Coordinates of C-alpha atoms and ligand atoms in Angstrom, one line a residue:
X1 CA 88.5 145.1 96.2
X2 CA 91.7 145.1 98.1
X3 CA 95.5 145.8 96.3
X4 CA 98.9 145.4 97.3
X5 CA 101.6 147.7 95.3
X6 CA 105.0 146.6 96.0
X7 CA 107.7 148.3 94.7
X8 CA 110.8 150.3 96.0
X9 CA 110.5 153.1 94.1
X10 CA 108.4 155.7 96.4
X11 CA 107.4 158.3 93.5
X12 CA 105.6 154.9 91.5
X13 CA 104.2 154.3 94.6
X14 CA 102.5 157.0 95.4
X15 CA 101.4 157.8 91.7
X16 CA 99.8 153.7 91.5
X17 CA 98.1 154.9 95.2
X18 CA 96.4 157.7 94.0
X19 CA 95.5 157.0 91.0
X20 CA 94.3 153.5 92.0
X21 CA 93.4 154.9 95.6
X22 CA 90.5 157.3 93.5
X23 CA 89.1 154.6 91.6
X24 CA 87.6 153.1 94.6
X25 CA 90.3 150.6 95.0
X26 CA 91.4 149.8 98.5
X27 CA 95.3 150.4 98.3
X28 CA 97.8 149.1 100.8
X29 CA 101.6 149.8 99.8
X30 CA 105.1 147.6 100.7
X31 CA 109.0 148.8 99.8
X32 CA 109.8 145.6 99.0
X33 CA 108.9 141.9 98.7
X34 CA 109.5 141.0 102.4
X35 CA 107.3 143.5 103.2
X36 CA 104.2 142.5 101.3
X37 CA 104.9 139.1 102.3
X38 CA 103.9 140.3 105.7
X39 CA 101.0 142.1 105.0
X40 CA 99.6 139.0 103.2
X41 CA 100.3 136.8 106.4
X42 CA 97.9 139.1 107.7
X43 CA 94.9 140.5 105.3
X44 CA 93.7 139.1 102.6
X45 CA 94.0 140.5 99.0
X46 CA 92.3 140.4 95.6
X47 CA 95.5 141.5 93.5
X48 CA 99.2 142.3 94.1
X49 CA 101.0 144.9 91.9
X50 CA 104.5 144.0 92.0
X51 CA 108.0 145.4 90.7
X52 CA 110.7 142.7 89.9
X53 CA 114.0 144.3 90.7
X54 CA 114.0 145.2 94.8
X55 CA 115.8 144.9 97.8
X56 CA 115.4 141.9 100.3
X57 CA 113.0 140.0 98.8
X58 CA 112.5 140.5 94.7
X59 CA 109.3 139.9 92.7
X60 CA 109.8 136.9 91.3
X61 CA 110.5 135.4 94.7
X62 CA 107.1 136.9 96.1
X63 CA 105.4 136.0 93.4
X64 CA 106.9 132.5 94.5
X65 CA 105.9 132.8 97.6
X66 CA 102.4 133.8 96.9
X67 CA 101.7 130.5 95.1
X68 CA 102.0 128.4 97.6
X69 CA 98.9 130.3 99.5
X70 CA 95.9 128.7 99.5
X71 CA 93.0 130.9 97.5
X72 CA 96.3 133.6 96.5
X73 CA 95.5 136.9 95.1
X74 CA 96.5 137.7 90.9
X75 CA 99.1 139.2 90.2
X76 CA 100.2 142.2 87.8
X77 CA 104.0 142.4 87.5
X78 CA 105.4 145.8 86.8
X79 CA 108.6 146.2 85.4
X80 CA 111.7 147.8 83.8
X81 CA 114.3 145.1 83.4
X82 CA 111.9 142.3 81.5
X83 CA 113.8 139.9 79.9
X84 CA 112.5 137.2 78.1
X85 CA 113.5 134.7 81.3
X86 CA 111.5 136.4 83.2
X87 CA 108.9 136.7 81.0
X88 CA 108.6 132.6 80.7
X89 CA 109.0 132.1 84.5
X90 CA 106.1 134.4 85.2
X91 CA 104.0 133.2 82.9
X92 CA 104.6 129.5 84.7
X93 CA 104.0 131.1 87.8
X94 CA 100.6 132.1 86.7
X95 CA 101.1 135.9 86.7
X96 CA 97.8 137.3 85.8
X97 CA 99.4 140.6 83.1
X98 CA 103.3 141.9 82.7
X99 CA 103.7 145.5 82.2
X100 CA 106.5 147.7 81.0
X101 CA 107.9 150.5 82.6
X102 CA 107.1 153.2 81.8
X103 CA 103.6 152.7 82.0
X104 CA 100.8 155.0 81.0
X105 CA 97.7 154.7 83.6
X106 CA 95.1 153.7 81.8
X107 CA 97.4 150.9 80.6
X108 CA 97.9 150.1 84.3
X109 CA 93.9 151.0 85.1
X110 CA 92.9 148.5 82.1
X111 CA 94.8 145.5 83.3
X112 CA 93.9 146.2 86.9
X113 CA 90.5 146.6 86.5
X114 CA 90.4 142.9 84.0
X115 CA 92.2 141.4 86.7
X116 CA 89.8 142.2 89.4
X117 CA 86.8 141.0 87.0
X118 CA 88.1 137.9 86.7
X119 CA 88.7 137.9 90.7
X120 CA 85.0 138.5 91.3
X121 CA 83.4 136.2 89.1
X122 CA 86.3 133.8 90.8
X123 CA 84.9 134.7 94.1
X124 CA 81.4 134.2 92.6
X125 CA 82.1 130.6 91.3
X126 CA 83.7 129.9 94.6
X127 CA 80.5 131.9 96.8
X128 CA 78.2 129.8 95.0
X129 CA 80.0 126.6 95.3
X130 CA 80.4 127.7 99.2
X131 CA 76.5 127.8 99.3
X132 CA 76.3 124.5 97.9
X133 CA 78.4 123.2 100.4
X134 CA 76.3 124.9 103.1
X135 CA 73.1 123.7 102.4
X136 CA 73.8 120.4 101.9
X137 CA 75.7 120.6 105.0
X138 CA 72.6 121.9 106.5
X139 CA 70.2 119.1 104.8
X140 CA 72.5 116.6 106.1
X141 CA 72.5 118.1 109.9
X142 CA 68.6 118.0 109.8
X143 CA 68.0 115.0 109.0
X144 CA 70.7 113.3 111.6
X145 CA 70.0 112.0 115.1
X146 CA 73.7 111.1 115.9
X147 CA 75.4 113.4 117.6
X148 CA 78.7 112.6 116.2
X149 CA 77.7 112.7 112.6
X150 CA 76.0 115.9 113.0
X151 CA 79.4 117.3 114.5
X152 CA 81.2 115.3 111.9
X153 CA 79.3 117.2 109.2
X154 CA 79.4 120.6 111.0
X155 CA 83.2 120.6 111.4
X156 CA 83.6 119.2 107.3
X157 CA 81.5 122.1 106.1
X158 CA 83.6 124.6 108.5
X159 CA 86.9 123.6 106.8
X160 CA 85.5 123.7 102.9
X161 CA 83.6 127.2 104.1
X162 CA 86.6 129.2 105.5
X163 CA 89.8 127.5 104.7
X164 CA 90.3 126.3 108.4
X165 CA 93.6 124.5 108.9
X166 CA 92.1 123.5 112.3
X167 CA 88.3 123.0 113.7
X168 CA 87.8 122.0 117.3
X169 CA 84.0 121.5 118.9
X170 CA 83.1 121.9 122.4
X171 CA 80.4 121.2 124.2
X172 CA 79.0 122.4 127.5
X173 CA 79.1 118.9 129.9
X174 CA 76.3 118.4 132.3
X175 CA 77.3 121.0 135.2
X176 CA 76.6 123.7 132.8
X177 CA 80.5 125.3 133.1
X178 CA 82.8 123.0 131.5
X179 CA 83.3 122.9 128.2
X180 CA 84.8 120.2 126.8
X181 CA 86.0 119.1 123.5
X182 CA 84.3 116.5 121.8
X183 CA 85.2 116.5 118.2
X184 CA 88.5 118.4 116.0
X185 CA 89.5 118.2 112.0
X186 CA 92.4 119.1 110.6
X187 CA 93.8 119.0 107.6
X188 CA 97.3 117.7 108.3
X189 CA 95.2 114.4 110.1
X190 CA 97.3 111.8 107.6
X191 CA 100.4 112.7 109.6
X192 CA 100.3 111.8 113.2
X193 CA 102.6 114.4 113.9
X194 CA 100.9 117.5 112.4
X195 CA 97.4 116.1 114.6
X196 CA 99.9 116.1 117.4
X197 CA 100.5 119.3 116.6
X198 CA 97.0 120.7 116.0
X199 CA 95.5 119.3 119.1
X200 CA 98.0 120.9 121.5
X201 CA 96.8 124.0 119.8
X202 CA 93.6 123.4 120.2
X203 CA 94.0 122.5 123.6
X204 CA 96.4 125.6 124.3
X205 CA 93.2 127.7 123.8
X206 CA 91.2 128.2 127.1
X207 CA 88.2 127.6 125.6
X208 CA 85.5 128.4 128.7
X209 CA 87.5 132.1 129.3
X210 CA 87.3 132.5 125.5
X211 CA 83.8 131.9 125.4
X212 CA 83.2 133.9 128.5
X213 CA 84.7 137.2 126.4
X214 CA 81.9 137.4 124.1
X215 CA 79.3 136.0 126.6
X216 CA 78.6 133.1 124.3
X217 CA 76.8 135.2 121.7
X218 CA 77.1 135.0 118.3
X219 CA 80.5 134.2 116.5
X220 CA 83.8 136.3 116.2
X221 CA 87.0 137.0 113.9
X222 CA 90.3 137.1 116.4
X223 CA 94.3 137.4 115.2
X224 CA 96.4 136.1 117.9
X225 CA 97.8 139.7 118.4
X226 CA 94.6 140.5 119.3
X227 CA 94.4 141.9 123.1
X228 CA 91.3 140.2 123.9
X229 CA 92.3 136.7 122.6
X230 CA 96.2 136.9 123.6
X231 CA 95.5 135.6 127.3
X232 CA 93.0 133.6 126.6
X233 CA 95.7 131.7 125.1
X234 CA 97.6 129.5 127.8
X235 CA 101.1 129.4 126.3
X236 CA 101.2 130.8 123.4
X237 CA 104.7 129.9 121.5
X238 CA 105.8 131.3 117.9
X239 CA 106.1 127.1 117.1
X240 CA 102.1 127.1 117.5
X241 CA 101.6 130.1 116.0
X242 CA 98.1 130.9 114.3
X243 CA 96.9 133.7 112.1
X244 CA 93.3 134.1 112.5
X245 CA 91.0 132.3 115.0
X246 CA 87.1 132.4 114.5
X247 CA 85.4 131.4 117.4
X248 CA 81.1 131.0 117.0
X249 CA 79.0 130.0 120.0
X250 CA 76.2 127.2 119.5
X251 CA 72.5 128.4 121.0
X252 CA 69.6 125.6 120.6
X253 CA 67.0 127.2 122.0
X254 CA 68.4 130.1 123.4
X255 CA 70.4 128.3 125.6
X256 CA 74.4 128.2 125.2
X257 CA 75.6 124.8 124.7
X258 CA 78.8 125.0 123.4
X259 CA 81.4 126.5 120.8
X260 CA 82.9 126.3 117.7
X261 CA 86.6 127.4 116.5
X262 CA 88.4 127.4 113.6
X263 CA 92.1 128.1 113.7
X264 CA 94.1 129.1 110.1
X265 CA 97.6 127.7 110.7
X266 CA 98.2 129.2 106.8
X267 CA 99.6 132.6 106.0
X268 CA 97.3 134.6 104.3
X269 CA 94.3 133.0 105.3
X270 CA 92.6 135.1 107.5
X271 CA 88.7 134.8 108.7
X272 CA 86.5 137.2 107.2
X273 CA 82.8 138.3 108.4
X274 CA 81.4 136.5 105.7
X275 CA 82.8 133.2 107.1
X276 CA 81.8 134.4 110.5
X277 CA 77.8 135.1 109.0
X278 CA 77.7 132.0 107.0
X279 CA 79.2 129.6 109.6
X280 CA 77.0 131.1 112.5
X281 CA 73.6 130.3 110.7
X282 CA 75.1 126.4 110.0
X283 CA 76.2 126.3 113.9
X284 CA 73.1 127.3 114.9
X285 CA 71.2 125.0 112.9
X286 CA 74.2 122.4 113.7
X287 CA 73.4 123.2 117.3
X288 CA 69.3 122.6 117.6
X289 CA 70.2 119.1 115.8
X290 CA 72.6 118.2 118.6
X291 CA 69.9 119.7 121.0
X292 CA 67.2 117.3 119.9
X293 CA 69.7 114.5 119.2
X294 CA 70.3 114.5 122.7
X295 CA 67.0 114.6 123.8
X296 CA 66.3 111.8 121.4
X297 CA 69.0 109.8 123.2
X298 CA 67.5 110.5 126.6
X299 CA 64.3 109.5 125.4
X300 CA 65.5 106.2 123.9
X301 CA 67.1 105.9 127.7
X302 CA 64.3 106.3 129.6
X303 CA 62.1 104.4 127.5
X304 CA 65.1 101.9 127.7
X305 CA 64.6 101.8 131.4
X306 CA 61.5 101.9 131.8
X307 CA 61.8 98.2 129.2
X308 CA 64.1 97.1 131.8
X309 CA 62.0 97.6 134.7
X310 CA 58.8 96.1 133.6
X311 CA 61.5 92.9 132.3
X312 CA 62.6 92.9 136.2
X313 CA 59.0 93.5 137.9
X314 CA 58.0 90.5 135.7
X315 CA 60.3 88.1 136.6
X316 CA 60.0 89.2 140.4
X317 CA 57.0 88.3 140.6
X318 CA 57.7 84.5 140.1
X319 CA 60.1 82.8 142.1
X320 CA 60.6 80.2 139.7
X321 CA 62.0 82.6 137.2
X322 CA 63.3 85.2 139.4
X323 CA 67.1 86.1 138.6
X324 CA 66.3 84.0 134.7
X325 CA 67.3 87.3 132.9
X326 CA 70.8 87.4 134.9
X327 CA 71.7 83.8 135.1
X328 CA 71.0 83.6 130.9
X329 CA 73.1 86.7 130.6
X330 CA 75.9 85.1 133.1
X331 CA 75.9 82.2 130.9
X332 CA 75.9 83.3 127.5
X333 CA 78.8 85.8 128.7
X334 CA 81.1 82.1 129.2
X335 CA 80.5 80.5 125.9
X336 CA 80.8 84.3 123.9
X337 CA 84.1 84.5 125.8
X338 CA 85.1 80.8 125.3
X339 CA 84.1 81.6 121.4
X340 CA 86.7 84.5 121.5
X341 CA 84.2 87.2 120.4
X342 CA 85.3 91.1 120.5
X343 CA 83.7 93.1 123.2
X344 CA 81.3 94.5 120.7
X345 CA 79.8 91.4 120.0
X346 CA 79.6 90.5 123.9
X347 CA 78.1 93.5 125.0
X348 CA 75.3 93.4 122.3
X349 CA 74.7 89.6 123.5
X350 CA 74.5 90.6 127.0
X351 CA 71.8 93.7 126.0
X352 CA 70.0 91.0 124.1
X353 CA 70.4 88.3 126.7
X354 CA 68.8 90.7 129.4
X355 CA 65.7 91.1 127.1
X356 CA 65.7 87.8 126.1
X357 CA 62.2 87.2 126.9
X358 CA 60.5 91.1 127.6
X359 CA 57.8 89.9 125.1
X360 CA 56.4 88.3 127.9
X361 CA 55.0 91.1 129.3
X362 CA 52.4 90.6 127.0
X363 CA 51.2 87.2 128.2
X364 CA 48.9 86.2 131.3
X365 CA 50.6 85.6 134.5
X366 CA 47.8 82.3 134.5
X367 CA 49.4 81.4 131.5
X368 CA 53.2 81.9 132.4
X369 CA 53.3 80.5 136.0
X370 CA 50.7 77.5 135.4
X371 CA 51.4 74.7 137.4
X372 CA 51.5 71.9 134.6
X373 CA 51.2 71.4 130.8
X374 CA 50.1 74.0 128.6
X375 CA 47.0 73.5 126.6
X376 CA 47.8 73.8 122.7
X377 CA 46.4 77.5 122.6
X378 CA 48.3 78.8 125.7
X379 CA 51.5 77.0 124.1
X380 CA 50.2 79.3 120.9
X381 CA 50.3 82.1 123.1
X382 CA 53.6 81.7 124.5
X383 CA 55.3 81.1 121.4
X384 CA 54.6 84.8 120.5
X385 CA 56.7 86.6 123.1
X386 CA 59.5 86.4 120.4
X387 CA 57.6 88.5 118.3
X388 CA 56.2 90.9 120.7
X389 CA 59.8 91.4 121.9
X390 CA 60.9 92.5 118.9
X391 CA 57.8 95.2 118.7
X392 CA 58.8 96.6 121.8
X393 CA 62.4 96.4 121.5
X394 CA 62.2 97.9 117.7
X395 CA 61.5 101.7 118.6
X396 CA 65.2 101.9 120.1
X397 CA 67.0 102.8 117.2
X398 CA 70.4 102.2 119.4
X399 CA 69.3 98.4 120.4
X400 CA 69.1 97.7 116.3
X401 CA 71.6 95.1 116.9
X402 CA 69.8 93.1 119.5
X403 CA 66.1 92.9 117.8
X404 CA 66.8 89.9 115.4
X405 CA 68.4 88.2 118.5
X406 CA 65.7 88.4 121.2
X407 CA 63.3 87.5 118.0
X408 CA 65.5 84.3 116.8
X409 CA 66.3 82.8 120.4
X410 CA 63.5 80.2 120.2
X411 CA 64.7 78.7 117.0
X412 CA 66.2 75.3 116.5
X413 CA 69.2 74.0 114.4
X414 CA 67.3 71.3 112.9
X415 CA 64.7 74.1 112.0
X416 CA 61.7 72.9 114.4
X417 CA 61.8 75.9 116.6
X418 CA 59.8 79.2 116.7
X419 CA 59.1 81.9 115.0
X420 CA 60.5 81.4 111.5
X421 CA 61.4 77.9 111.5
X422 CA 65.3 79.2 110.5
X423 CA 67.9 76.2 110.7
X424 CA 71.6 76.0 111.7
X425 CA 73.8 79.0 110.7
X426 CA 70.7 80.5 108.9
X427 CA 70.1 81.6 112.8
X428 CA 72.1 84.4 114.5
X429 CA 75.1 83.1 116.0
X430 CA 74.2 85.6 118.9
X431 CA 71.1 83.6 119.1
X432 CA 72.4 80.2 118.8
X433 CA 74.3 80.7 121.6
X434 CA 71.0 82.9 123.9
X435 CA 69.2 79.3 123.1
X436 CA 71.9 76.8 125.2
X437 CA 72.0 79.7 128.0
X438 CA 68.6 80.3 128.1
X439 CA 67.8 76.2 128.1
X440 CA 70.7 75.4 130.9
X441 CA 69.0 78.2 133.3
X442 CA 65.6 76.7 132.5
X443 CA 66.5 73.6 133.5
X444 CA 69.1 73.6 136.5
X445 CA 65.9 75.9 138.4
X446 CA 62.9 74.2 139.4
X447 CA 59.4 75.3 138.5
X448 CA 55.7 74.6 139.6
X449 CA 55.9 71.3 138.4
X450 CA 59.1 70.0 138.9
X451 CA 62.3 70.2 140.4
X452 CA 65.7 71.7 139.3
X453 CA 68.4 69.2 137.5
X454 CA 71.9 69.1 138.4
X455 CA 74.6 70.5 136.1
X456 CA 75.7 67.8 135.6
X457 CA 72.3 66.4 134.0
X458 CA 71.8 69.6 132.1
X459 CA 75.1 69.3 130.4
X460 CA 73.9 65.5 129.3
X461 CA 71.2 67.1 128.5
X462 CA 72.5 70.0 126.0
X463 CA 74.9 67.2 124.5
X464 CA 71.7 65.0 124.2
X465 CA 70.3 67.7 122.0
X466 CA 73.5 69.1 120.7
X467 CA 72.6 68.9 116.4
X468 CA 68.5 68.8 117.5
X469 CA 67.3 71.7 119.5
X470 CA 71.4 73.1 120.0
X471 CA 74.4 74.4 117.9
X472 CA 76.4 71.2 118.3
X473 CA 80.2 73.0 118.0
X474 CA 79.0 75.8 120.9
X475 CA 77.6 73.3 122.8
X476 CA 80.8 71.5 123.0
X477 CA 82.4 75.1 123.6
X478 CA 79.6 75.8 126.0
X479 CA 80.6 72.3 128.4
X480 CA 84.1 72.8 128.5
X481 CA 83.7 76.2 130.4
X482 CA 81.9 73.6 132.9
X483 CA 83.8 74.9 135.6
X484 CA 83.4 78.5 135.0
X485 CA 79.4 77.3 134.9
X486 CA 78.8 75.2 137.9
X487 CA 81.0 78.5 139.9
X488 CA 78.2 80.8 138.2
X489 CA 75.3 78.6 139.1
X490 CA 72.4 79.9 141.9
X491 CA 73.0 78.2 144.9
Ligands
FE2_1 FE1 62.1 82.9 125.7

């Protein structure tokens, strides 16, 4: 346990440093208030000893001073002038035992050693609660396939674990060399300024030469004086000062991915190696759960793709619906921008309008090209690629969005469409509005067994239906933007 005896008086001081010095205690001595206030910027302590009455900076001030630090140290005051004023204030400062000079040591050695009891089981409570923290942190990264929620909860459990002012991810980008910084917390975040702040910090901090120091292996405890660290730092100004910087590396697979660093803007809070041990194990587990989210994501892409291509190989094949996927998706784009919907809504539309029909895949090219009516069980066939869609689309979790789209677009808004029978808003808007697309392309290209109508007869033709088959208000939306249409149309 670590102690700081302030007082001006060298002969107590060096009595209190031996005495306490061969107890076991680990003793560092200041002259006067200023002076201990500057050792706490930079170690941490368990208890201070302090005199009232000194030069500079008295005890009553430090004692001040030491409750505004986050996770301060007790403190025993030791005095010769106690009045009953001071006796009150300290007590509403929270001082921990008030003694009289002079003292006998083992009154001194008795309050010392209670006071540092009641620091360790402190530092138990807090250790335990810390653990806590930790493996729920480390349950939550687990189970995660989002990249940005596993940082999220990697960069939360940083702060609560070491007192961070400041946390700042990077990862490694594709060419293997830059790092670059994906996610930060901080705790001043509420005020625009302070983030200001904290991110030109974090920037200020040349992250690939830092990492390159230590080789990206394991995880490290710098102070800004430190000779190592101090030109790793760009510009380093006493405005963005810092007093301890832990910096941990993230391996998945014994490969070096990125890096981890926590910055304590607070005086007094300085990394320890327990923070360094505890926070390495959760940024390696952190860092195998962004290692498999991303090859989760690249899956999902490829299988994504490889959708897409069989979608494009099958409408190739047929000129009569070659290009379909496009023109819907050209279309639908008009009315959801004539509807005024956000980007977010458009974009999903488009994914979905591109898919639209994938389920086909599954049915016969005799069926889907046949040159005239369908018989009732080839209709029976047909009406299924709604549902087969949404089998094949379902396994890509980030395409969630689009499934009950591609699986509603053959319903109608008087409720006689396929596959659920659903009826006017009870359908996806996103799909009410895939249905007038996907019908206008259908019938302004020709097929086997008949020829293309004009746009002008396809319009008639959604009005015609507009309250039947169609959403009557987008219809009406969807023929104003005739203009923008007919510009759009295959030629
Ligand atoms: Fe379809």
């Amino acid at each position: 346990m670590k102690i700081l005896l302030v007082d001006d008086n060298p002969s107590i001081v060096e009595s209190l440093y031996l005495v306490l010095s061969e107890e076991g205690y680990q003793v560092v001595a200041a002259g006067d208030g200023l002076e201990a206030l500057d050792a706490l910027h930079q170690q941490n302590f368990d208890l201070v000893l302090t005199d009232l009455n000194m030069p500079r900076l008295g005890g009553m001030d430090l004692v001040s001073e030491i409750r505004k630090m986050r996770n301060p140290p007790l403190v025993i005051i030791i005095t010769a002038y106690a009045t009953m004023e001071t006796a009150i204030h300290s007590v509403k400062l929270g001082v921990y035992d008030y003694l009289l000079k002079p003292f006998n040591m083992d009154q001194v050695l008795h309050a010392v050693g209670r006071a540092l009891e009641k620091r360790r089981l402190e530092q138990e409570n807090m250790q335990l609660k810390e653990m806590i923290v930790l493996y729920n942190a480390s349950e939550a990264i687990s189970s995660s396939l989002d990249i940005s929620a596993i940082i999220d909860v990697l960069l939360d459990a940083s702060f609560s674990q070491s007192q961070a002012d400041l946390a700042v991810l990077y990862l490694l980008e594709e060419d293997q060399q830059t790092l670059k910084m994906t996610q930060h917390k901080c705790a001043g975040c509420a005020e625009l300024e302070c983030a200001e702040f904290l991110q030109s910090l974090a920037r200020k901090v040349d992250a690939s030469r830092l990492s390159s120091i230590f080789d990206g292996q394991g995880s490290h405890v710098f102070s800004p004086g430190n000779a190592t660290v101090a030109p790793m730092l760009r510009t380093p100004s006493t405005e963005h000062q810092f007093y301890s910087l832990l910096s941990i590396s993230l391996k998945a697979n014994n490969r070096y991915i990125g890096m981890l660093n926590l910055f304590s803007l607070t005086p007094g809070v300085v990394f320890s190696d327990k923070h360094s041990r505890a926070l390495y194990i959760l940024a390696a587990k952190g860092a195998s759960a962004i290692e498999n989210a991303h090859l989760y994501e690249n899956t999902q892409q490829y299988y994504l793709q490889t959708i897409k291509s069989f979608a494009h190989a099958l409408e190739a094949k047929d000129k009569y619906t070659h290009g379909h996927s496009q023109q819907v998706t050209r279309y639908a784009e008009v009315l959801a921008r004539g509807l005024k919907l956000d980007s977010r809504q458009i974009n999903m539309l488009l994914q979905a309008a591109m898919l639209h029909d994938i389920g086909k895949i599954g049915i016969s090219e005799s069926i889907l090209n046949k040159p005239g009516a369908l018989t009732e069980e080839e209709y029976r066939v047909v009406k299924k690629h709604p549902i087969t869609g949404k089998h094949i689309l379902a396994p890509i979790t980030s395409l969630a969005a689009i499934v009950p789209v591609v699986y509603h677009h053959h319903e109608r808004w008087d409720g006689a469409g396929y596959p659920d029978g659903l009826k006017g808003m009870e359908i996806p808007l996103p799909a009410r509005i895939l249905t007038i697309a996907d019908a206008f392309d259908a019938m302004t290209s020709s097929r086997a067994y008949r020829q293309a109508m004009d746009a002008a007869g396809a319009f008639r033709e959604l009005e015609r239906s507009a309250g039947t088959q169609f959403d009557p208000e987008l219809v009406e939306v969807f023929c104003r933007q005739q203009h923008v249409i007919n510009g759009l149309m295959r030629t």
